[in-house]
């Protein structure tokens, strides 16, 4: 284990607002750091990731303290929803960096061999990460770790709304990472505006759609690609085939986590009319079990709303809803406390349904069946960041998944999909574009660059590409490079005939290889011949297989398969040539 680093106990040296005149210099610092090529070394990247890991691990107490100050987040919730995932992801990158960075071999067409083509994962350059306030540790450090693993240098703009955690993160990272590959920027709109005037090779923004549009427009000035992790109104569909006990408990937990200030939190519920009352009964039982003494502003482990502006917005929604409170409803202006609150009897025009709630309020809308729920989502908010289905009917689950659009789908559990290391996390449509986490994070901050190497041996074959052109060269090209004759008919079902499906080139080669093995190798093994003889036989076998492959490729390209398949029969039926 690495030597324990110095514990950081405060962040007073980090200004609340980075001076505007320093921003171009800080960006230039890491831009020049990338041009030094030091980040091309995988060993260097591993060292930086290692430093990042222990910067977090050794200072968890500080991060928990700041999360408590900013969001009243409990130690358990800080670990569960932020710190543990970041540590696991950094560990994943250190453990798998060689594999992630390894070039991929691209298939080469037969007539172009022995040329080679590889796809290399090359760092993009200097990236800007603009992180939000609701999960300031997770949503700052996860993209930073992905960008460093991919070999980039990073500018991190932290949120001004979580000042304690934001300044602590900048302090920790600047103290433990190479100053030529990382700088942190604090501040609000002026600092973000100044940053967006600089040139970056990629920008990642997590937040609301309005600011996301500003970021995307600014990025177009330099043709900078952008990852937008936005939000939206993520619905939860509860069907008559759901386990209502689990649905109630899990949705209540989903609205409690971080006081509902989560981009993938369930935002509203669509429930079949026939089970609404039973669900509400289960919801009340879960509420009484989770909060036996009810929640109030003094509940130590429950989060509070980030600031007065957001609290007043949520309070206004609660005061103007036309629905009926089922559970919750408690508020406290002085501490910005709002209890998890479920409200039934609302419609699409209710105050709860106008924008993403981003708080511990959720409305319940009744529908006649699954089809009505799907239609409602398509009509009202058709591209949420997440969609949750509570149903034990697999066919029903698949119907909802296939007929809706969302960044992700959670079946019988909300929000947990975000913790998947090897699955992409991102939105679609109004909820954003681009995805990251684990391998997808590495690739999000990499350029997949094709590197093609041509052999001199193939020059005689490619002589046909050089002028002067004539019929002979055109014939040569057609024989070598034109695609095979299509197996699909001009009309009718686009489906391979049984003959084609059975007698594929792969199957034929496999049968031929098996026959050759039985003919050449098996008798030799049985007779216990010398190893040298066995090797010679294997070399002969490879030559036979190669020759067979060449013959079949030429045969495959020139035979008219349609006369053996359904396509030709269908054409002849259309032309009246057969009954």
Short mmCIF file of C-alpha atoms in Angstrom, two decimals, residues 39-43 45-46 49 85 89-90 92-104 119-125 127 141-152 202 204 227 421-425 434-449:
data_model
loop_
_atom_site.label_atom_id
_atom_site.label_comp_id
_atom_site.label_asym_id
_atom_site.label_seq_id
_atom_site.Cartn_x
_atom_site.Cartn_y
_atom_site.Cartn_z
CA UNK A 39 -0.15 11.69 -20.05
CA UNK A 40 0.53 9.22 -22.88
CA UNK A 41 2.33 7.00 -20.38
CA UNK A 42 -0.01 4.46 -18.79
CA UNK A 43 2.28 4.29 -15.78
CA UNK A 45 -1.85 7.77 -15.50
CA UNK A 46 -1.87 4.95 -12.94
CA UNK A 49 -5.17 7.71 -10.33
CA UNK A 85 -18.63 4.50 -5.98
CA UNK A 89 -14.34 3.39 -10.17
CA UNK A 90 -10.79 4.65 -9.62
CA UNK A 92 -11.39 -0.22 -11.67
CA UNK A 93 -9.36 2.14 -13.86
CA UNK A 94 -6.08 1.31 -12.11
CA UNK A 95 -6.82 -2.41 -12.34
CA UNK A 96 -7.94 -2.41 -15.98
CA UNK A 97 -6.03 0.44 -17.60
CA UNK A 98 -3.83 -1.76 -19.80
CA UNK A 99 -6.87 -3.59 -21.15
CA UNK A 100 -8.88 -0.41 -21.70
CA UNK A 101 -6.03 1.32 -23.55
CA UNK A 102 -5.06 -1.69 -25.64
CA UNK A 103 -5.57 -1.16 -29.39
CA UNK A 104 -8.34 -3.16 -31.02
CA UNK A 119 -8.22 1.16 -33.49
CA UNK A 120 -6.18 3.07 -30.93
CA UNK A 121 -7.68 4.88 -27.93
CA UNK A 122 -6.00 8.28 -27.98
CA UNK A 123 -6.59 11.02 -25.39
CA UNK A 124 -8.63 13.97 -26.61
CA UNK A 125 -6.53 16.68 -24.95
CA UNK A 127 -11.27 18.60 -21.03
CA UNK A 141 -14.61 12.96 -9.31
CA UNK A 142 -16.13 10.23 -11.48
CA UNK A 143 -15.69 12.19 -14.75
CA UNK A 144 -12.29 13.50 -13.58
CA UNK A 145 -11.11 9.92 -12.99
CA UNK A 146 -12.43 8.85 -16.42
CA UNK A 147 -10.66 11.74 -18.14
CA UNK A 148 -7.33 11.10 -16.38
CA UNK A 149 -7.52 7.36 -17.10
CA UNK A 150 -7.98 8.18 -20.79
CA UNK A 151 -4.87 10.39 -20.74
CA UNK A 152 -6.39 13.87 -20.72
CA UNK A 202 -14.27 18.14 -24.73
CA UNK A 204 -18.84 17.61 -19.79
CA UNK A 227 -21.42 15.39 -22.88
CA UNK A 421 -19.71 0.13 -13.16
CA UNK A 422 -19.83 -1.56 -16.57
CA UNK A 423 -22.98 0.00 -18.00
CA UNK A 424 -23.24 3.47 -19.59
CA UNK A 425 -24.96 6.25 -17.67
CA UNK A 434 -23.24 11.10 -24.21
CA UNK A 435 -22.58 8.55 -21.46
CA UNK A 436 -19.86 7.54 -19.04
CA UNK A 437 -18.94 5.21 -16.13
CA UNK A 438 -16.21 2.58 -16.24
CA UNK A 439 -15.27 1.52 -19.76
CA UNK A 440 -17.80 3.95 -21.24
CA UNK A 441 -16.19 6.77 -19.26
CA UNK A 442 -12.77 5.86 -20.61
CA UNK A 443 -14.11 5.83 -24.17
CA UNK A 444 -16.10 9.04 -23.67
CA UNK A 445 -12.81 10.90 -23.14
CA UNK A 446 -10.87 9.01 -25.83
CA UNK A 447 -10.66 9.32 -29.58
CA UNK A 448 -10.94 5.97 -31.34
CA UNK A 449 -8.36 6.51 -34.03
#
